[in-house]
PDB file of C-alpha atoms in Angstrom:
ATOM      1  CA  MET A   1       0.000   0.000   0.000  1.00 47.00           C
ATOM      2  CA  LYS A   2       2.871   2.357   0.850  1.00 45.00           C
ATOM      3  CA  ASN A   3       4.503   1.735  -2.531  1.00 46.00           C
ATOM      4  CA  ILE A   4       1.232   2.373  -4.366  1.00 45.00           C
ATOM      5  CA  LEU A   5       0.809   5.737  -2.553  1.00 43.00           C
ATOM      6  CA  GLN A   6       4.367   6.622  -3.567  1.00 49.00           C
ATOM      7  CA  ILE A   7       3.529   5.859  -7.195  1.00 46.00           C
ATOM      8  CA  ILE A   8       0.475   8.153  -7.037  1.00 45.00           C
ATOM      9  CA  PHE A   9       2.636  10.879  -5.459  1.00 48.00           C
ATOM     10  CA  LEU A  10       5.221  10.465  -8.243  1.00 49.00           C
ATOM     11  CA  ILE A  11       2.556  10.928 -10.927  1.00 46.00           C
ATOM     12  CA  THR A  12       1.235  14.014  -9.111  1.00 48.00           C
ATOM     13  CA  LEU A  13       4.747  15.468  -8.800  1.00 48.00           C
ATOM     14  CA  ILE A  14       5.485  14.923 -12.498  1.00 47.00           C
ATOM     15  CA  SER A  15       2.224  16.667 -13.331  1.00 45.00           C
ATOM     16  CA  SER A  16       3.040  19.620 -11.041  1.00 46.00           C
ATOM     17  CA  CYS A  17       6.535  19.913 -12.523  1.00 46.00           C
ATOM     18  CA  THR A  18       5.005  20.226 -15.970  1.00 42.00           C
ATOM     19  CA  THR A  19       2.796  23.187 -14.935  1.00 42.00           C
ATOM     20  CA  SER A  20       5.442  24.857 -12.755  1.00 42.00           C
ATOM     21  CA  GLY A  21       7.645  25.727 -15.721  1.00 41.00           C
ATOM     22  CA  LYS A  22       5.790  29.041 -16.034  1.00 42.00           C
ATOM     23  CA  VAL A  23       6.975  30.372 -12.603  1.00 41.00           C
ATOM     24  CA  THR A  24       9.936  32.791 -12.783  1.00 44.00           C
ATOM     25  CA  LYS A  25      12.738  32.245 -10.258  1.00 44.00           C
ATOM     26  CA  ALA A  26      16.237  33.617  -9.745  1.00 45.00           C
ATOM     27  CA  PRO A  27      18.932  31.604 -11.571  1.00 45.00           C
ATOM     28  CA  LEU A  28      20.656  30.314  -8.395  1.00 41.00           C
ATOM     29  CA  THR A  29      17.352  29.509  -6.732  1.00 44.00           C
ATOM     30  CA  ARG A  30      16.169  27.830  -9.906  1.00 47.00           C
ATOM     31  CA  VAL A  31      19.269  25.605 -10.042  1.00 42.00           C
ATOM     32  CA  ILE A  32      18.941  24.517  -6.391  1.00 46.00           C
ATOM     33  CA  ILE A  33      15.235  23.825  -6.798  1.00 45.00           C
ATOM     34  CA  GLU A  34      15.808  21.893 -10.022  1.00 49.00           C
ATOM     35  CA  GLU A  35      18.552  19.803  -8.354  1.00 49.00           C
ATOM     36  CA  ASN A  36      16.299  19.036  -5.375  1.00 57.00           C
ATOM     37  CA  GLU A  37      13.434  18.147  -7.671  1.00 57.00           C
ATOM     38  CA  ALA A  38      15.737  15.993  -9.773  1.00 54.00           C
ATOM     39  CA  ASP A  39      16.912  14.117  -6.657  1.00 58.00           C
ATOM     40  CA  LYS A  40      13.358  13.630  -5.515  1.00 59.00           C
ATOM     41  CA  THR A  41      12.325  12.484  -8.974  1.00 60.00           C
ATOM     42  CA  LEU A  42      15.234  10.013  -9.110  1.00 59.00           C
ATOM     43  CA  SER A  43      14.417   8.751  -5.617  1.00 63.00           C
ATOM     44  CA  LEU A  44      10.768   8.294  -6.483  1.00 59.00           C
ATOM     45  CA  THR A  45      11.755   6.551  -9.701  1.00 62.00           C
ATOM     46  CA  PHE A  46      13.772   4.003  -7.733  1.00 57.00           C
ATOM     47  CA  GLN A  47      10.865   3.591  -5.313  1.00 64.00           C
ATOM     48  CA  PHE A  48       8.522   3.171  -8.282  1.00 58.00           C
ATOM     49  CA  ILE A  49      10.772   0.441  -9.681  1.00 64.00           C
ATOM     50  CA  ALA A  50      10.998  -1.183  -6.241  1.00 62.00           C
ATOM     51  CA  ALA A  51       7.203  -1.089  -5.932  1.00 60.00           C
ATOM     52  CA  ILE A  52       6.827  -2.796  -9.298  1.00 62.00           C
ATOM     53  CA  GLY A  53       9.357  -5.418  -8.182  1.00 60.00           C
ATOM     54  CA  SER A  54       7.400  -5.999  -4.988  1.00 61.00           C
ATOM     55  CA  LEU A  55       4.191  -6.411  -6.939  1.00 56.00           C
ATOM     56  CA  ALA A  56       5.909  -8.867  -9.282  1.00 57.00           C
ATOM     57  CA  THR A  57       7.259 -10.861  -6.329  1.00 64.00           C
ATOM     58  CA  VAL A  58       3.820 -11.036  -4.716  1.00 57.00           C
ATOM     59  CA  GLY A  59       2.340 -12.076  -8.054  1.00 59.00           C
ATOM     60  CA  SER A  60       4.915 -14.846  -8.385  1.00 59.00           C
ATOM     61  CA  PHE A  61       4.110 -16.155  -4.911  1.00 58.00           C
ATOM     62  CA  ILE A  62       0.392 -16.091  -5.711  1.00 63.00           C
ATOM     63  CA  PHE A  63       0.995 -17.964  -8.979  1.00 59.00           C
ATOM     64  CA  LEU A  64       3.160 -20.611  -7.310  1.00 60.00           C
ATOM     65  CA  PHE A  65       0.665 -21.021  -4.464  1.00 58.00           C
ATOM     66  CA  ARG A  66      -2.210 -21.394  -6.909  1.00 64.00           C
ATOM     67  CA  ARG A  67      -0.238 -23.863  -9.008  1.00 64.00           C
ATOM     68  CA  ASP A  68       0.669 -25.983  -5.948  1.00 65.00           C
ATOM     69  CA  LYS A  69      -2.933 -25.814  -4.768  1.00 66.00           C
ATOM     70  CA  ASP A  70      -4.194 -27.015  -8.172  1.00 70.00           C
ATOM     71  CA  LYS A  71      -1.589 -29.789  -8.169  1.00 71.00           C
ATOM     72  CA  GLN A  72      -2.656 -30.933  -4.698  1.00 73.00           C
ATOM     73  CA  SER A  73      -6.280 -30.868  -5.814  1.00 74.00           C
ATOM     74  CA  GLN A  74      -5.417 -33.151  -8.743  1.00 75.00           C
ATOM     75  CA  ILE A  75      -3.486 -35.496  -6.420  1.00 73.00           C
ATOM     76  CA  ASP A  76      -6.481 -35.659  -4.052  1.00 76.00           C
ATOM     77  CA  LYS A  77      -8.810 -36.469  -6.958  1.00 74.00           C
ATOM     78  CA  LEU A  78      -6.507 -39.253  -8.192  1.00 75.00           C
ATOM     79  CA  THR A  79      -6.198 -40.652  -4.656  1.00 77.00           C
ATOM     80  CA  ASN A  80      -9.985 -40.743  -4.295  1.00 79.00           C
ATOM     81  CA  LEU A  81     -10.298 -42.419  -7.700  1.00 76.00           C
ATOM     82  CA  VAL A  82      -7.757 -45.118  -6.798  1.00 76.00           C
ATOM     83  CA  SER A  83      -9.556 -45.753  -3.492  1.00 80.00           C
ATOM     84  CA  ALA A  84     -12.913 -46.025  -5.277  1.00 80.00           C
ATOM     85  CA  LEU A  85     -11.479 -48.451  -7.853  1.00 78.00           C
ATOM     86  CA  LYS A  86      -9.961 -50.573  -5.073  1.00 80.00           C
ATOM     87  CA  ASP A  87     -13.307 -50.741  -3.271  1.00 83.00           C
ATOM     88  CA  LEU A  88     -15.023 -51.683  -6.540  1.00 82.00           C
ATOM     89  CA  LYS A  89     -12.435 -54.419  -7.170  1.00 82.00           C
ATOM     90  CA  ASP A  90     -12.992 -55.824  -3.670  1.00 86.00           C
ATOM     91  CA  ILE A  91     -16.751 -55.880  -4.229  1.00 88.00           C
ATOM     92  CA  GLU A  92     -16.380 -57.623  -7.582  1.00 85.00           C
ATOM     93  CA  ASN A  93     -14.004 -60.208  -6.079  1.00 85.00           C
ATOM     94  CA  LYS A  94     -16.489 -60.963  -3.299  1.00 87.00           C
ATOM     95  CA  LYS A  95     -19.300 -61.335  -5.840  1.00 87.00           C
ATOM     96  CA  LEU A  96     -17.148 -63.663  -7.946  1.00 87.00           C
ATOM     97  CA  ASN A  97     -16.188 -65.803  -4.938  1.00 88.00           C
ATOM     98  CA  LEU A  98     -19.830 -66.104  -3.908  1.00 88.00           C
ATOM     99  CA  SER A  99     -20.863 -67.070  -7.425  1.00 91.00           C
ATOM    100  CA  ILE A 100     -18.524 -70.121  -7.487  1.00 93.00           C
ATOM    101  CA  ARG A 101     -18.644 -71.155  -3.814  1.00 95.00           C
ATOM    102  CA  PRO A 102     -19.186 -74.841  -2.968  1.00 97.00           C
ATOM    103  CA  ASP A 103     -21.587 -75.753  -0.159  1.00 96.00           C
ATOM    104  CA  ILE A 104     -20.790 -78.995   1.656  1.00 97.00           C
ATOM    105  CA  LYS A 105     -23.613 -80.447   3.755  1.00 97.00           C
ATOM    106  CA  LEU A 106     -23.936 -83.453   6.027  1.00 96.00           C
ATOM    107  CA  ASN A 107     -26.522 -85.942   4.826  1.00 95.00           C
ATOM    108  CA  SER A 108     -26.472 -88.978   7.117  1.00 94.00           C
ATOM    109  CA  SER A 109     -24.263 -91.357   9.071  1.00 96.00           C
ATOM    110  CA  GLY A 110     -24.238 -95.062   9.855  1.00 95.00           C
ATOM    111  CA  TYR A 111     -22.098 -97.622  11.645  1.00 94.00           C
ATOM    112  CA  ASN A 112     -21.415-101.339  11.822  1.00 93.00           C
ATOM    113  CA  GLY A 113     -20.838-102.390  15.412  1.00 87.00           C
ATOM    114  CA  THR A 114     -19.302-105.729  14.471  1.00 88.00           C
ATOM    115  CA  ASP A 115     -16.584-104.284  12.240  1.00 89.00           C
ATOM    116  CA  GLY A 116     -16.283-100.983  14.127  1.00 93.00           C
ATOM    117  CA  GLU A 117     -16.957 -99.081  10.911  1.00 95.00           C
ATOM    118  CA  LEU A 118     -18.377 -95.551  10.643  1.00 97.00           C
ATOM    119  CA  THR A 119     -19.627 -94.005   7.401  1.00 97.00           C
ATOM    120  CA  ILE A 120     -20.468 -90.333   6.975  1.00 97.00           C
ATOM    121  CA  ASP A 121     -22.365 -89.252   3.865  1.00 98.00           C
ATOM    122  CA  ILE A 122     -21.786 -85.672   2.605  1.00 98.00           C
ATOM    123  CA  GLU A 123     -23.253 -83.708  -0.314  1.00 98.00           C
ATOM    124  CA  ASN A 124     -22.212 -80.646  -2.269  1.00 97.00           C
ATOM    125  CA  ILE A 125     -25.243 -78.463  -2.969  1.00 96.00           C
ATOM    126  CA  GLY A 126     -23.148 -75.562  -4.221  1.00 96.00           C
ATOM    127  CA  HIS A 127     -20.715 -75.136  -7.069  1.00 96.00           C
ATOM    128  CA  LYS A 128     -17.896 -77.494  -7.992  1.00 96.00           C
ATOM    129  CA  ALA A 129     -15.617 -78.531  -5.137  1.00 97.00           C
ATOM    130  CA  THR A 130     -12.384 -80.510  -5.137  1.00 98.00           C
ATOM    131  CA  LEU A 131     -11.843 -82.384  -1.877  1.00 98.00           C
ATOM    132  CA  ILE A 132      -8.118 -82.457  -1.115  1.00 98.00           C
ATOM    133  CA  LYS A 133      -7.811 -83.504   2.528  1.00 97.00           C
ATOM    134  CA  PHE A 134      -9.692 -85.072   5.454  1.00 97.00           C
ATOM    135  CA  ASP A 135      -8.109 -83.919   8.711  1.00 97.00           C
ATOM    136  CA  LEU A 136      -9.285 -86.237  11.522  1.00 97.00           C
ATOM    137  CA  LYS A 137      -8.904 -85.212  15.152  1.00 96.00           C
ATOM    138  CA  SER A 138      -9.747 -88.221  17.333  1.00 95.00           C
ATOM    139  CA  ASP A 139      -8.170 -90.620  19.782  1.00 93.00           C
ATOM    140  CA  ASP A 140     -10.731 -93.296  18.882  1.00 94.00           C
ATOM    141  CA  LEU A 141     -10.890 -93.441  15.062  1.00 96.00           C
ATOM    142  CA  ILE A 142      -8.727 -93.737  11.967  1.00 96.00           C
ATOM    143  CA  LEU A 143      -9.709 -92.915   8.385  1.00 97.00           C
ATOM    144  CA  HIS A 144      -9.422 -95.270   5.397  1.00 95.00           C
ATOM    145  CA  ASN A 145     -10.383 -95.362   1.697  1.00 94.00           C
ATOM    146  CA  GLU A 146     -10.071 -91.585   1.450  1.00 96.00           C
ATOM    147  CA  HIS A 147      -9.712 -91.479  -2.368  1.00 94.00           C
ATOM    148  CA  LEU A 148      -8.403 -87.914  -2.577  1.00 97.00           C
ATOM    149  CA  PRO A 149      -8.416 -85.636  -4.428  1.00 97.00           C
ATOM    150  CA  PHE A 150     -12.062 -86.064  -5.283  1.00 97.00           C
ATOM    151  CA  VAL A 151     -14.219 -83.749  -7.417  1.00 97.00           C
ATOM    152  CA  MET A 152     -17.767 -83.043  -6.292  1.00 97.00           C
ATOM    153  CA  GLU A 153     -19.997 -81.301  -8.780  1.00 96.00           C
ATOM    154  CA  ASN A 154     -23.291 -79.723  -7.803  1.00 96.00           C
ATOM    155  CA  ASN A 155     -25.719 -82.127  -6.086  1.00 96.00           C
ATOM    156  CA  THR A 156     -23.215 -84.980  -5.846  1.00 97.00           C
ATOM    157  CA  THR A 157     -22.483 -87.099  -2.770  1.00 97.00           C
ATOM    158  CA  ARG A 158     -19.682 -89.207  -1.363  1.00 97.00           C
ATOM    159  CA  LYS A 159     -18.826 -91.069   1.840  1.00 97.00           C
ATOM    160  CA  ILE A 160     -16.108 -90.646   4.457  1.00 97.00           C
ATOM    161  CA  PHE A 161     -14.958 -93.958   5.979  1.00 97.00           C
ATOM    162  CA  ALA A 162     -13.550 -94.451   9.488  1.00 97.00           C
ATOM    163  CA  ARG A 163     -13.090 -97.328  11.931  1.00 95.00           C
ATOM    164  CA  THR A 164     -12.358 -97.690  15.596  1.00 95.00           C
ATOM    165  CA  ASN A 165      -8.753 -98.185  16.622  1.00 91.00           C
ATOM    166  CA  GLY A 166      -9.349 -99.533  20.131  1.00 83.00           C
ATOM    167  CA  VAL A 167     -11.809-101.235  22.429  1.00 82.00           C
ATOM    168  CA  LYS A 168     -14.331 -98.388  22.480  1.00 90.00           C
ATOM    169  CA  HIS A 169     -17.542 -99.130  20.634  1.00 93.00           C
ATOM    170  CA  ILE A 170     -17.923 -97.161  17.415  1.00 94.00           C
ATOM    171  CA  LYS A 171     -21.121 -95.484  18.612  1.00 92.00           C
ATOM    172  CA  ASP A 172     -19.139 -93.961  21.513  1.00 94.00           C
ATOM    173  CA  CYS A 173     -16.148 -92.703  19.507  1.00 95.00           C
ATOM    174  CA  GLU A 174     -15.695 -88.936  19.533  1.00 96.00           C
ATOM    175  CA  TYR A 175     -14.198 -87.128  16.555  1.00 97.00           C
ATOM    176  CA  GLU A 176     -13.800 -83.986  14.482  1.00 98.00           C
ATOM    177  CA  ILE A 177     -13.253 -84.141  10.735  1.00 98.00           C
ATOM    178  CA  GLN A 178     -12.123 -81.108   8.774  1.00 98.00           C
ATOM    179  CA  ILE A 179     -12.970 -81.372   5.069  1.00 98.00           C
ATOM    180  CA  HIS A 180     -10.492 -79.272   3.060  1.00 98.00           C
ATOM    181  CA  HIS A 181     -11.794 -78.408  -0.402  1.00 98.00           C
ATOM    182  CA  LEU A 182     -11.091 -75.970  -3.239  1.00 97.00           C
ATOM    183  CA  ASP A 183     -13.430 -73.986  -5.465  1.00 96.00           C
ATOM    184  CA  ARG A 184     -12.901 -73.330  -9.195  1.00 94.00           C
ATOM    185  CA  LEU A 185     -10.470 -70.472  -8.483  1.00 92.00           C
ATOM    186  CA  GLY A 186      -8.423 -72.476  -5.988  1.00 95.00           C
ATOM    187  CA  ASN A 187      -9.768 -70.749  -2.881  1.00 95.00           C
ATOM    188  CA  LEU A 188      -9.524 -73.029   0.154  1.00 97.00           C
ATOM    189  CA  HIS A 189     -12.617 -73.746   2.288  1.00 97.00           C
ATOM    190  CA  ILE A 190     -12.826 -75.997   5.349  1.00 98.00           C
ATOM    191  CA  SER A 191     -16.041 -77.678   6.524  1.00 98.00           C
ATOM    192  CA  ILE A 192     -15.917 -79.059  10.068  1.00 98.00           C
ATOM    193  CA  ILE A 193     -17.923 -82.061  11.252  1.00 98.00           C
ATOM    194  CA  HIS A 194     -18.064 -82.828  14.962  1.00 97.00           C
ATOM    195  CA  GLY A 195     -19.710 -85.886  16.464  1.00 96.00           C
ATOM    196  CA  ILE A 196     -19.887 -88.918  18.706  1.00 96.00           C
ATOM    197  CA  GLY A 197     -20.716 -92.074  16.747  1.00 95.00           C
ATOM    198  CA  ILE A 198     -23.533 -91.290  14.322  1.00 95.00           C
ATOM    199  CA  ARG A 199     -24.669 -88.282  16.337  1.00 96.00           C
ATOM    200  CA  ASN A 200     -22.897 -85.572  14.411  1.00 96.00           C
ATOM    201  CA  THR A 201     -23.343 -82.120  12.932  1.00 96.00           C
ATOM    202  CA  LEU A 202     -21.546 -79.951  10.412  1.00 96.00           C
ATOM    203  CA  LYS A 203     -20.512 -77.270  12.869  1.00 95.00           C
ATOM    204  CA  GLU A 204     -19.220 -74.624  10.435  1.00 95.00           C
ATOM    205  CA  THR A 205     -17.498 -73.912   7.142  1.00 96.00           C
ATOM    206  CA  LYS A 206     -14.566 -71.539   7.028  1.00 95.00           C
ATOM    207  CA  TYR A 207     -14.371 -69.822   3.630  1.00 93.00           C
ATOM    208  CA  ASN A 208     -11.304 -68.437   1.869  1.00 91.00           C
ATOM    209  CA  CYS A 209      -8.839 -69.789   4.407  1.00 91.00           C
TER     210      CYS A 209
END
C-alpha cells in the first residue's frame, strides 16, 4: 500500500513539474530547486521500480501457491479415484467368490458295530468342489479309503470312511473331521464335522482360508 501511494505521489509530482515551468525564479534559486526536484524524482523513480518489483514478487508467490494448490487438488482427486477403484475391485471379487462357492452339507451317518466301521455321507449343494484332505482329530478313530483328491460337482455325494482303533464301541467314539476343499479359483474352504458315533453335525465352514 505504501509503494502504491508513492507511485500516485510520483505521478502528481510529475504533473506539477510540468505546470510549474511558467513560474519565474532567480537563476541560483532555480538551479537549487531543479537539483532538489531531480533528486526527488530520481528517488521516487527508484521507489517506483521497487514497488513494481514488490508487486511482481507477490504475483509470483500467488501464482506458485495457486499452481501448488491445483496440483494438490489433482493429487487428491486421483487418490480418491484409486480408493474407489480398489473398493469396486474388492466388491467384484467378493461377488465372484460367492458365485462359485461350494456348499458342503452333512446328509447322514451309519455304523457297523461288528466291524467298528463308521460311514459319513456328505453332499455338495453348491458349485464345484475338489476335496483335497480329510483332517481327523480323534483318539478313537482312523480314516481309510479316502480317495483324494475327489471332485464333487453340484448335487453330488460321497462317503467318508472311518473305523475304531481300540476297544471303544464305534457309537461312543468322539471325533472332528475337517474337510479341506477348493473352489474353481483355488480358494480353500474348510467344513468341520463334529460328532460322537452317528450323532454328528456340520458345525461350520470356514471360507477363503
